[in-house]
Short mmCIF file of C-alpha atoms in Angstrom, two decimals:
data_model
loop_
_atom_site.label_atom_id
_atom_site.label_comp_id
_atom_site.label_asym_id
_atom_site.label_seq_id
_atom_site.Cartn_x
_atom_site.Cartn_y
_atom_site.Cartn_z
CA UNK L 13 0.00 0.00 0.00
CA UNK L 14 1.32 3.09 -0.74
CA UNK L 15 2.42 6.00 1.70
CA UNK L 16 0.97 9.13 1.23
CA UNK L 17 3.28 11.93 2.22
CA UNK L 18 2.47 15.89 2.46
CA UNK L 19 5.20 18.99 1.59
CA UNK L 20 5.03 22.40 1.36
CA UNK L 21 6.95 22.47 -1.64
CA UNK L 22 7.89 19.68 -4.30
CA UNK L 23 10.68 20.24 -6.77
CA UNK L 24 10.43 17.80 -9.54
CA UNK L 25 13.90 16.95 -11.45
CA UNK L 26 17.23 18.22 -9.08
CA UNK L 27 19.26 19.97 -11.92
CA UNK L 28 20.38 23.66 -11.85
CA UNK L 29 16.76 24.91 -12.27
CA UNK L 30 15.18 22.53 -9.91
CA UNK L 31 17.86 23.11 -7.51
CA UNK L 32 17.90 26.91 -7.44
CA UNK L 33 14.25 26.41 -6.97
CA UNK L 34 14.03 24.24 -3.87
CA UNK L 35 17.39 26.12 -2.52
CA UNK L 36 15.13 29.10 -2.77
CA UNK L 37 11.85 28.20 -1.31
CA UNK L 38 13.78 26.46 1.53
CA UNK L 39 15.52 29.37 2.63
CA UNK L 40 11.90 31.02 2.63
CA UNK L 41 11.27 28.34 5.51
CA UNK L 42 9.40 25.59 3.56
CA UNK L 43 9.02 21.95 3.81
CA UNK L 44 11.11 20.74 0.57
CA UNK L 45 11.02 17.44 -1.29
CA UNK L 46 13.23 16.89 -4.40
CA UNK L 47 11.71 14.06 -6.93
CA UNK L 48 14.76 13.25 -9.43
CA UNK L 49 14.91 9.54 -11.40
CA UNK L 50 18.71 9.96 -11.28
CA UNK L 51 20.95 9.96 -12.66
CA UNK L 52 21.70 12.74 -9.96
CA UNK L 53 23.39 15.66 -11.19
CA UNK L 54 21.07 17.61 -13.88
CA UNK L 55 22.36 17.91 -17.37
CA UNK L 56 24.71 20.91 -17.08
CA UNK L 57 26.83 18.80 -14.95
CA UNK L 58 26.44 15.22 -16.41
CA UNK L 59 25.90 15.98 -20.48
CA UNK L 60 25.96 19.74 -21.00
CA UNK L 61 28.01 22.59 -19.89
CA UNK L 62 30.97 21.11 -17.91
CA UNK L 63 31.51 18.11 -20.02
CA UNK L 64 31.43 19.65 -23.28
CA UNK L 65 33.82 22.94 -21.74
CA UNK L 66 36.06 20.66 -20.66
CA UNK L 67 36.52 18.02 -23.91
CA UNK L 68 36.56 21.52 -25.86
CA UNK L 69 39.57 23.01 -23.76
CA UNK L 70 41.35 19.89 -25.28
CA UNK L 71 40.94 20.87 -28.99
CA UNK L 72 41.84 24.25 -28.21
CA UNK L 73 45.08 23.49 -27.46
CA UNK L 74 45.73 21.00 -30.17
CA UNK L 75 44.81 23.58 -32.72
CA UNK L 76 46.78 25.96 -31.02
CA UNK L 77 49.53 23.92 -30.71
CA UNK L 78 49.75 23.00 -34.81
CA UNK L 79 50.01 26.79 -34.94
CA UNK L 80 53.34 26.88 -33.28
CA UNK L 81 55.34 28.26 -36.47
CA UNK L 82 53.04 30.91 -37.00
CA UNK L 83 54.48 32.74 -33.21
CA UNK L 84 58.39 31.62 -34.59
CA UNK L 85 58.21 28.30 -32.73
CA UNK L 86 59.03 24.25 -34.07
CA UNK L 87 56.67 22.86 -35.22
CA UNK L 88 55.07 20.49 -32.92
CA UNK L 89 53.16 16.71 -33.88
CA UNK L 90 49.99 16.75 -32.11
CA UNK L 91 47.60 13.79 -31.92
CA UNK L 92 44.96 13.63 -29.87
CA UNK L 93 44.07 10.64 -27.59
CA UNK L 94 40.11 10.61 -27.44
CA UNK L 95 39.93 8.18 -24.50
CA UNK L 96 42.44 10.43 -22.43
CA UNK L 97 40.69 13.30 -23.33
CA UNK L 98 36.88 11.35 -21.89
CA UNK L 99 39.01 10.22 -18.88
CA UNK L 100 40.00 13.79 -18.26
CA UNK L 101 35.85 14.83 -18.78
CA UNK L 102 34.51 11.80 -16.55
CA UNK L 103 37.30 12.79 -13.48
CA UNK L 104 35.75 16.68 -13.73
CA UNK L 105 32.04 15.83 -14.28
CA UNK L 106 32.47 13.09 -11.49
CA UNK L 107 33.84 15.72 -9.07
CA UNK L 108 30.95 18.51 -10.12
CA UNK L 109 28.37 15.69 -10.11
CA UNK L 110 29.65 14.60 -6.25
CA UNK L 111 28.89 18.44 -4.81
CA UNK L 112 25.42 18.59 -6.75
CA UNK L 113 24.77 15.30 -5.12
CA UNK L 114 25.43 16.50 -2.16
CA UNK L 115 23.58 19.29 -1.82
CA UNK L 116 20.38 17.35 -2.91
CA UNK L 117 20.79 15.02 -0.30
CA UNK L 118 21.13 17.61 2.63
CA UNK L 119 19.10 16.69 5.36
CA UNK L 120 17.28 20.05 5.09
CA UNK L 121 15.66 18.58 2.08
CA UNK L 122 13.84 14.82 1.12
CA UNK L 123 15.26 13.31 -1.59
CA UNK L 124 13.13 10.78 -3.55
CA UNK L 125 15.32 9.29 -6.15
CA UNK L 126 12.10 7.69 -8.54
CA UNK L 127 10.23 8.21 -11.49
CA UNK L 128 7.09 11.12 -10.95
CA UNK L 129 3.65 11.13 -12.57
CA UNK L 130 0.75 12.94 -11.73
CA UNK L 131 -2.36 11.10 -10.58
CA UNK L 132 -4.06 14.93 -9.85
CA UNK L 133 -3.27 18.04 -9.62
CA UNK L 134 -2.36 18.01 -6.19
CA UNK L 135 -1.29 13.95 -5.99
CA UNK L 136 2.22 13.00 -7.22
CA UNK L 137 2.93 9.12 -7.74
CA UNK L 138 6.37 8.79 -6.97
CA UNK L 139 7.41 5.01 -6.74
CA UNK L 140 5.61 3.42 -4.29
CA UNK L 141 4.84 7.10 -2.45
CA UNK L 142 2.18 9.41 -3.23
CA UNK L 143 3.00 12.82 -2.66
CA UNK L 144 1.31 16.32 -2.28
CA UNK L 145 2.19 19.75 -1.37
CA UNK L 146 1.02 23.33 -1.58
CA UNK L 147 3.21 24.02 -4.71
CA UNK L 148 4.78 21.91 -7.22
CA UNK L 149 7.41 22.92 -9.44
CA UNK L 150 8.68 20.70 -12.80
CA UNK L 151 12.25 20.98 -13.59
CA UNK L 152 12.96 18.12 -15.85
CA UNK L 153 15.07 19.13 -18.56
CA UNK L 154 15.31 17.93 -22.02
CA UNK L 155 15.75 14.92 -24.15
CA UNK L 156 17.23 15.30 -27.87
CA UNK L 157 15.05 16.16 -30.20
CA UNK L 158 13.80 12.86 -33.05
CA UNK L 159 10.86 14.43 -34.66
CA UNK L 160 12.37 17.75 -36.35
CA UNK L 161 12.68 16.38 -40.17
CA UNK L 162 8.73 15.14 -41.31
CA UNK L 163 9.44 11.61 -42.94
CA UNK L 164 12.81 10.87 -41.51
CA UNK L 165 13.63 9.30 -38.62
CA UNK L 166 16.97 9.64 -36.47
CA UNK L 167 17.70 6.33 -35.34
CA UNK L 168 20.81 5.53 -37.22
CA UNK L 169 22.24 8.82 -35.50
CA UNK L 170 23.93 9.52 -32.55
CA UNK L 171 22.91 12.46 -30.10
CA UNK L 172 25.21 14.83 -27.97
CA UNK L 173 24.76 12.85 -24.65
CA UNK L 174 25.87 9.28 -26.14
CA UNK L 175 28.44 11.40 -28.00
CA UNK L 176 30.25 12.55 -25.64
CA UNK L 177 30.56 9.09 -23.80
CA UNK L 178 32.50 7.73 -26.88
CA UNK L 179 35.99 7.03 -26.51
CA UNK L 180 36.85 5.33 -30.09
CA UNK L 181 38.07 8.46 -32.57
CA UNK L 182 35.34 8.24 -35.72
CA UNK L 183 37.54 8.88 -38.98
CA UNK L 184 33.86 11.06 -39.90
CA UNK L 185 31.29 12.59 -38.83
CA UNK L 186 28.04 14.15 -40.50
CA UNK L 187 26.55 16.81 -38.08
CA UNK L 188 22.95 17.30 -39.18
CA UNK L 189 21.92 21.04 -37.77
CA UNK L 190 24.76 23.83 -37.17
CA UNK L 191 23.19 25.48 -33.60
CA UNK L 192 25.85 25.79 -30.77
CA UNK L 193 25.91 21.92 -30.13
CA UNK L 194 26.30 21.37 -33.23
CA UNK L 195 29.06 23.22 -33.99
CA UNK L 196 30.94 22.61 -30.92
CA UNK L 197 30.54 19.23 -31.66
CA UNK L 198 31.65 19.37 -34.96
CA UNK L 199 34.42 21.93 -34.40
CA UNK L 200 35.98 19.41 -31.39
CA UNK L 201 35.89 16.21 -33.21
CA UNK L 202 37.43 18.20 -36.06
CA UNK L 203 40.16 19.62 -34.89
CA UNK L 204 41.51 16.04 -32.88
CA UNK L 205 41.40 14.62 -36.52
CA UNK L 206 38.55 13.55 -37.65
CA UNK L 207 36.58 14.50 -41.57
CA UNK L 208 33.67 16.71 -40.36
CA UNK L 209 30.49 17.82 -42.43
CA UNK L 210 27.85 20.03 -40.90
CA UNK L 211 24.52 20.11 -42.49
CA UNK L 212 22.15 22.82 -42.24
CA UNK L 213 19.13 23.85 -43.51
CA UNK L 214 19.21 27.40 -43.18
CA UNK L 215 21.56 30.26 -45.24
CA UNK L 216 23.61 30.35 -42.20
CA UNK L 217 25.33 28.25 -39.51
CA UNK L 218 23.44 30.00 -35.59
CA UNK L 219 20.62 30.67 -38.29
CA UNK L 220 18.66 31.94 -34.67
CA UNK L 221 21.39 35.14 -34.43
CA UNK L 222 22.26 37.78 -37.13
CA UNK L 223 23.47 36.72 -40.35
CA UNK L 224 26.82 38.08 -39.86
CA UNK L 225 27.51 36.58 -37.01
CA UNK L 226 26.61 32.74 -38.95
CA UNK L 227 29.08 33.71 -41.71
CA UNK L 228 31.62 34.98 -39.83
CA UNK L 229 32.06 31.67 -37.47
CA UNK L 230 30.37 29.43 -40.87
CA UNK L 231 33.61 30.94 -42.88
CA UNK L 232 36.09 30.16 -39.52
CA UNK L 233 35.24 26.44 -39.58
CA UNK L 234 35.86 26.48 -43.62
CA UNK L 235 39.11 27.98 -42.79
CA UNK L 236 39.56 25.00 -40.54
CA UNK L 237 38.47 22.44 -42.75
CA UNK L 238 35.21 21.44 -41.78
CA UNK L 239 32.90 21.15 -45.31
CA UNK L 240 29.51 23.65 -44.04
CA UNK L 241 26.89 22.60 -46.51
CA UNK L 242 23.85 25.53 -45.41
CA UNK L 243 20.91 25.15 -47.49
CA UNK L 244 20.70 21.76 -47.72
CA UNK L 245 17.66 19.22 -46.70
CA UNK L 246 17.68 15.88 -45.04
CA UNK L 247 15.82 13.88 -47.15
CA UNK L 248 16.82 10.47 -45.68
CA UNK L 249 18.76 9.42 -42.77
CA UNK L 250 19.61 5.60 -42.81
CA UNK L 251 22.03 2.63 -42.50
CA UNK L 252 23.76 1.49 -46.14
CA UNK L 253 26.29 -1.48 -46.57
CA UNK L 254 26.90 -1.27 -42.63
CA UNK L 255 27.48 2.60 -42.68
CA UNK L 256 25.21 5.83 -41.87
CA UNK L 257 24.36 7.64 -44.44
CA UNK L 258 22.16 11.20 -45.26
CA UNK L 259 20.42 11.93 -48.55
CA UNK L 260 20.02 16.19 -48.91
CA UNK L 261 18.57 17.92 -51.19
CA UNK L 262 20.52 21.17 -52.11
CA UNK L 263 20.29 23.90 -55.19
CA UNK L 264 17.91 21.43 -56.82
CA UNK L 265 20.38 18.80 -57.02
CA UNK L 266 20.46 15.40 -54.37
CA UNK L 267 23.70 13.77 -52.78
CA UNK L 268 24.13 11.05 -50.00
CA UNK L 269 26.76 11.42 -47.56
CA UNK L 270 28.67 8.53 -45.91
CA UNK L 271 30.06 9.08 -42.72
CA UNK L 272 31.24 6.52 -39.83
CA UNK L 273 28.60 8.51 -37.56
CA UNK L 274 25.91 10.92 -37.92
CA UNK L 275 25.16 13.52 -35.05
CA UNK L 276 21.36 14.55 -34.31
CA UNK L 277 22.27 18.41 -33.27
CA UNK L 278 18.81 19.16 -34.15
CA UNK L 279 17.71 20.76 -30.79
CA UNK L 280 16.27 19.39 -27.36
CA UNK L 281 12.83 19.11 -26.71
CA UNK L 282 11.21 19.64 -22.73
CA UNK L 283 11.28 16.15 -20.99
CA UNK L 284 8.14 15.57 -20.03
CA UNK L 285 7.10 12.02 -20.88
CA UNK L 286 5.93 9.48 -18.48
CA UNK L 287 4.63 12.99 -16.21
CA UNK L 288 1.29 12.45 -16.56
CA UNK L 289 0.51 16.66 -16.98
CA UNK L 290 -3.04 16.26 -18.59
CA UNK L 291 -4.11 14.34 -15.07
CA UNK L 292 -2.63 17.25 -13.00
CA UNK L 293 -4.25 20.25 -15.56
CA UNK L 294 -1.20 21.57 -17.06
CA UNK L 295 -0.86 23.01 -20.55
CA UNK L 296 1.16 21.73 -22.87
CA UNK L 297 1.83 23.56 -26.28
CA UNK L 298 4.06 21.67 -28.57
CA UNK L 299 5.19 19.85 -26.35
CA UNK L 300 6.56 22.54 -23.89
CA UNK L 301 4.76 23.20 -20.60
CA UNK L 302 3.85 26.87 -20.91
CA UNK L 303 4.19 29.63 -18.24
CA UNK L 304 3.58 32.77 -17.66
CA UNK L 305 6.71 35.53 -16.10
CA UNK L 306 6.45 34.31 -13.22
CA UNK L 307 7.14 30.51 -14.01
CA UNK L 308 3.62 29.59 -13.31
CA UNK L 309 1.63 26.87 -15.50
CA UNK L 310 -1.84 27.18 -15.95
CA UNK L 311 -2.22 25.71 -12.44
CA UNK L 312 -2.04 28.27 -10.12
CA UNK L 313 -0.18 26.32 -7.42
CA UNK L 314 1.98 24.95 -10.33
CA UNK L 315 5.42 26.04 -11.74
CA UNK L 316 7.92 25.43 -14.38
CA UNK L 317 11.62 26.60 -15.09
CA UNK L 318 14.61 25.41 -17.09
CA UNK L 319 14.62 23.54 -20.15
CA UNK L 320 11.31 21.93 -19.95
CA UNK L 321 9.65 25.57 -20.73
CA UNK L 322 11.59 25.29 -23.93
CA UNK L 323 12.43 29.50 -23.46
CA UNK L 324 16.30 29.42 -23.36
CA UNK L 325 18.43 26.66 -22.66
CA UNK L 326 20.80 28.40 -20.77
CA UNK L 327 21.70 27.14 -17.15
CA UNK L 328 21.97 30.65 -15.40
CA UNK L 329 18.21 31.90 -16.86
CA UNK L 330 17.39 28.54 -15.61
CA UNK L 331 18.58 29.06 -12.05
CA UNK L 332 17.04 32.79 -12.44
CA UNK L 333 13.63 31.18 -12.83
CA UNK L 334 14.23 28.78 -10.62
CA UNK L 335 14.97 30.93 -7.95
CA UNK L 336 11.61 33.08 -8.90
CA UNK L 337 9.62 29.89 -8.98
CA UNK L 338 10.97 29.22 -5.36
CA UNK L 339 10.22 32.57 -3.96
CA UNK L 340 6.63 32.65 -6.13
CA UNK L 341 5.46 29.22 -4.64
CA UNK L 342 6.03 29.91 -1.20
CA UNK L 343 4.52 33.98 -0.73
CA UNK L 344 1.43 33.58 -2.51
CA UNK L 345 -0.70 36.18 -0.64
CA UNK L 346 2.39 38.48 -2.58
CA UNK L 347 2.86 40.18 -6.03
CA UNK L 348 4.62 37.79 -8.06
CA UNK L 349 8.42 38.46 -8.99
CA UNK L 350 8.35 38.20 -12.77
CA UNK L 351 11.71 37.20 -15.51
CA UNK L 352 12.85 39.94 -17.15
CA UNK L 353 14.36 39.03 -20.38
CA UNK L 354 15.71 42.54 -21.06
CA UNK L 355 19.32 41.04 -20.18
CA UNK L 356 19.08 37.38 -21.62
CA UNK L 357 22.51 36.26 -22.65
CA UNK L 358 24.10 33.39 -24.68
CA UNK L 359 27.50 32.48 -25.17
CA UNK L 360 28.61 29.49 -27.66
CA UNK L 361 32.13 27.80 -27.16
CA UNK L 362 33.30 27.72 -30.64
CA UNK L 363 36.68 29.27 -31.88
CA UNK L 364 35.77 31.81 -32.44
CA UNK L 365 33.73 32.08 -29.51
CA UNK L 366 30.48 33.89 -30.24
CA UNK L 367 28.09 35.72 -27.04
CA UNK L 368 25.00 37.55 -27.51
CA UNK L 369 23.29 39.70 -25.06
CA UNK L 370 19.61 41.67 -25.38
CA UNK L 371 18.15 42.05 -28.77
CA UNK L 372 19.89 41.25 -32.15
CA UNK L 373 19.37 43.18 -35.38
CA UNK L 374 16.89 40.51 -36.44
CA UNK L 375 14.96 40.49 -32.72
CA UNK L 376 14.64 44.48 -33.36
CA UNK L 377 13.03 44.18 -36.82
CA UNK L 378 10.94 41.58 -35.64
CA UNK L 379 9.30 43.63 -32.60
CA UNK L 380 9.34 46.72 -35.11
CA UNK L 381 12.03 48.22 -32.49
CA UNK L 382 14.23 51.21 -34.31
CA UNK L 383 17.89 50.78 -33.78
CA UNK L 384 21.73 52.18 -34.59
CA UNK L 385 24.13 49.68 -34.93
CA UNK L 386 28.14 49.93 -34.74
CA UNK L 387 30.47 46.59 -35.20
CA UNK L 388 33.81 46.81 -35.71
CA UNK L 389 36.61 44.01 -36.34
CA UNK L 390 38.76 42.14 -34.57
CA UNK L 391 41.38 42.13 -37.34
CA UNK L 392 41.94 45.56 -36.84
CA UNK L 393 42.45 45.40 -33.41
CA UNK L 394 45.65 45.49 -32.03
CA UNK L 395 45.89 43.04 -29.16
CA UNK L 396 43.72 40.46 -31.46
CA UNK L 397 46.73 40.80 -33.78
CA UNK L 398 49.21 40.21 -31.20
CA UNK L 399 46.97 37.12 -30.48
CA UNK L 400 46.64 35.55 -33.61
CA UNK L 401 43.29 35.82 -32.94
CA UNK L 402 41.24 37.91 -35.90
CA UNK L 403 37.97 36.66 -36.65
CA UNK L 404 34.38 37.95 -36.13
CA UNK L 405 33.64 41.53 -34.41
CA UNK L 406 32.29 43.18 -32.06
CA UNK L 407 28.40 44.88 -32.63
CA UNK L 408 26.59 47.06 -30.52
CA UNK L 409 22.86 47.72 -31.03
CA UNK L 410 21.32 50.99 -29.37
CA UNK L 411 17.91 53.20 -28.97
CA UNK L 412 18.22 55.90 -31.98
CA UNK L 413 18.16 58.79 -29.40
CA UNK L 414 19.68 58.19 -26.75
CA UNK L 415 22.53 55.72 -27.44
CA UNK L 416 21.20 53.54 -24.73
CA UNK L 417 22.58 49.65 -25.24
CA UNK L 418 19.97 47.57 -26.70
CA UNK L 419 22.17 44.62 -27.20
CA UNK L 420 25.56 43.50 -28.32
CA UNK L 421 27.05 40.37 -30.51
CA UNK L 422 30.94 39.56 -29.91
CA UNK L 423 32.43 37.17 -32.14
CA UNK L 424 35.78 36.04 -31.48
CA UNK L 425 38.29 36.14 -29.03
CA UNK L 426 37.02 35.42 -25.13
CA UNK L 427 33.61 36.75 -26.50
CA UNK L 428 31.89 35.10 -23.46
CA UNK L 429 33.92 36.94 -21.10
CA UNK L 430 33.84 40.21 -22.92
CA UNK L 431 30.38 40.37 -22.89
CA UNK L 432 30.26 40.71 -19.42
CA UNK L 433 31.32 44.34 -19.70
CA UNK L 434 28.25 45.11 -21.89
CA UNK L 435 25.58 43.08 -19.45
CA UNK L 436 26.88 45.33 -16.80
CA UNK L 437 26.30 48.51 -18.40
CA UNK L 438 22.72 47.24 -19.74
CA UNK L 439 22.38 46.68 -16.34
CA UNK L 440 22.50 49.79 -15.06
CA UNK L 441 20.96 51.03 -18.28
CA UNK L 442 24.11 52.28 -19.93
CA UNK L 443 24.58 54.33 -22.94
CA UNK L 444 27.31 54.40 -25.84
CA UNK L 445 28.44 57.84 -24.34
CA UNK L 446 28.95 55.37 -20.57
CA UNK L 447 31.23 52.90 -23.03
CA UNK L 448 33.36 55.85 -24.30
CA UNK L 449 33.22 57.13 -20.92
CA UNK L 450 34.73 54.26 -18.87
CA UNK L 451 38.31 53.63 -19.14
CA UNK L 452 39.67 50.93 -20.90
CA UNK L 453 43.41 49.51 -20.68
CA UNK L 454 45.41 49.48 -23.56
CA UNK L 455 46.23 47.10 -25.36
CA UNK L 456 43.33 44.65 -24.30
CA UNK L 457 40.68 42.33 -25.99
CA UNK L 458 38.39 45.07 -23.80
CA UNK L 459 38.80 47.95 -25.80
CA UNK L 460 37.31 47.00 -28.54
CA UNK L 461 33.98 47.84 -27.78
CA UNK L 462 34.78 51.35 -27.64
CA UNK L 463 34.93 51.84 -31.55
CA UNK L 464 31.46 50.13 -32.58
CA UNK L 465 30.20 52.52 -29.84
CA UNK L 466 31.89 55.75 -31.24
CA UNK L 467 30.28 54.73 -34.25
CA UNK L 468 26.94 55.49 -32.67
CA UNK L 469 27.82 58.21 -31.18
CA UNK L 470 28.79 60.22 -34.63
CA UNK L 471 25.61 58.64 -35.57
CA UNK L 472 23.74 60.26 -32.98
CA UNK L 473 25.27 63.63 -33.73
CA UNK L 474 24.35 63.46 -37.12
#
């Protein structure tokens, strides 16, 4: 017979989001459970962020490395050991993946380490427990995406998660969609030695940012090697003579590609099979669970945050709403705190690394928003010479009357740490005129900023 138990709060799925949100509501003084199937650790930790940073770092240095003559030294014979490489991932992950653990199973929460489905809206089936509580909040994550290309199914392919548990080098790889796991995938296994060929359907690799920006890091890879086929169809995915192999359809004209493995990099979708939502009320629209800004489903007492909204799968915004998800569930009798998306950032890990914060070009002409822009390159930038390191730009975007920051792209070098110095002054609701203001030490990456913002500036005078 099963136990019923009562919380005030239950967090369903213990990764960053989840976490952040029962961290949250138990420093507000509430009863917390945490309902995770395992494996314990959320996917920044066991398949995302830190194991992908971390194989990535490894590349890095190989390709810097083969450019050795270029700065006046030997050459140098690099060859990459992929199993080393996983070893060094799995000893990281393992340690990140031991503090998570941890913290879940604090005795200032209740861990229940099974499979959740609703039975109610206010009943949770959780093995052989049924649970209920005041507020619920989902947290589950995301799955890779098999249903993107109508007619074709993914089953010969390999996703990022089994990916990055392979230790055998594949002499090729076909990399069907060119989004940032796609291309970091592609880029990695690239530059350790193996033939890579990313597919995409759009004009542009990052075909969700600014054109620029996808032909700048699109014409990087080429540099590199890698064969970027944009504007090209799957047609069939499929297993011939032993072998993977893709059919695409491209300038009117078909062509199969044969590669040792084929990488699904066609997105996530929210995990939310085996959940049960329609018995607990929830809404579901294409298969995300929609919310409102303040995280909450269509059941009132009901939240949702991270990856299985399907807004942004980026781990801090997911912490961000899982902390407001926290605080919301446990002071209903207050206003609501709400996500502001005003300072929504992205960085992807490619070389050149590319970061985005606020509204593109393309955001501002959807909305109808009027805009200045400014960019200016990193190969004529002093310290990126020194570097070696000249691809992509820096561009600002601003109001058209005051110079106020609307958003910035940075692609190339350290882009994701540059673009801290822009969040900070759209943070305090900076201008171009603050940028030009603030000092910057010469020569640095840094600096750069300063010209695509005195570009607006003459543009303001005029």
């Amino acid at each position: 017979m099963a136990t019923q138990r009562v919380h005030d709060v239950i967090v369903i799925g213990g990764g960053s989001a989840g976490y952040a949100a029962a961290r949250t509501a138990r420093e507000a003084g509430a009863d917390v459970a945490i309902v995770d199937r395992g494996p314990l650790g959320g996917l920044c930790i066991l398949r995302g962020c830190m194991p992908t940073k971390t194989i990535l770092r490894s590349a890095e240095i190989a390709a810097l490395m083969r450019r050795a003559p270029e700065f006046g030294l030997a050459p140098v014979d690099v060859r990459a050991a992929l199993s080393a490489i996983v070893d060094r991932k799995e000893r990281l992950v393992r340690e990140f993946a031991d503090y998570r653990i941890q913290q879940l199973r604090d005795p200032g929460y209740t861990l229940y380490e099974a499979p959740a489905s609703f039975l109610s809206p206010h009943l949770l089936q959780v093995g052989n427990d049924l649970l209920t509580a005041k507020a619920f909040i989902i947290a589950t994550g995301s799955v890779p995406r098999q249903d993107v290309i109508p007619d074709v199914t993914l089953e010969a392919c390999v996703t990022s998660d089994t990916l990055l548990e392979r230790r055998d080098q594949p002499e090729s790889l076909i990399v069907l969609g060119a989004g940032p796991v796609g291309l970091e995938f592609a880029q990695f296994f690239a530059r350790i030695g193996t033939a890579v060929t990313i597919v995409q359907r759009s004009a542009h690799v990052l075909s969700h940012l600014d054109a620029d920006v996808g032909a700048a890091v699109g014409a990087a890879l080429e540099e590199e090697g890698l064969s970027v086929m944009c504007g090209a169809q799957v047609r069939r995915v499929g297993i011939d003579g032993g072998k993977p192999v893709v059919r695409v359809s491209r300038q009117g004209t078909e062509q199969t590609l044969s590669g040792e493995l084929v990488l699904n990099a066609l997105g996530r979708v929210p995990d939310i099979a085996g959940l049960n939502l329609p018995a607990a009320g929830v809404r579901v629209d294409e298969g995300r669970v929609v919310v409102d800004g303040a995280m909450r489903t269509s059941q009132p007492h009901m939240f949702a945050v991270g990856d299985v909204t399907n807004l942004y799968d980026v781990v801090h915004i997911a912490i961000q709403q899982g902390e407001l998800a926290g605080w919301n569930a446990c002071h209903p009798e207050q206003a609501p705190k709400s996500f502001d998306d005003r300072l929504v950032t992205e960085v992807i890990f490619t070389d050149p690394q590319v970061a985005v914060v606020g509204l593109t070009e393309k955001a501002c002409r959807r909305r109808g928003i009027p805009y200045l822009t400014g960019s200016y390159p990193f190969a004529d930038h002093g310290k990126a010479m020194c570097l070696g390191a000249t691809h992509g730009f820096v561009k600002l975007v601003a109001e058209p009357s005051t110079g106020a920051l609307l958003g910035a792209q940075i692609v190339g070098p350290e882009a994701g740490e540059l673009i801290h110095e822009l969040i900070a002054v759209m943070y305090y609701r900076g201008t171009v005129h603050d940028l030009l203001r603030m000092p910057h030490y010469h020569p640095t990456l840094a600096e750069i900023v300063t010209y695509p913002a005195e570009s607006i500036a003459e543009q303001l005078k005029a």
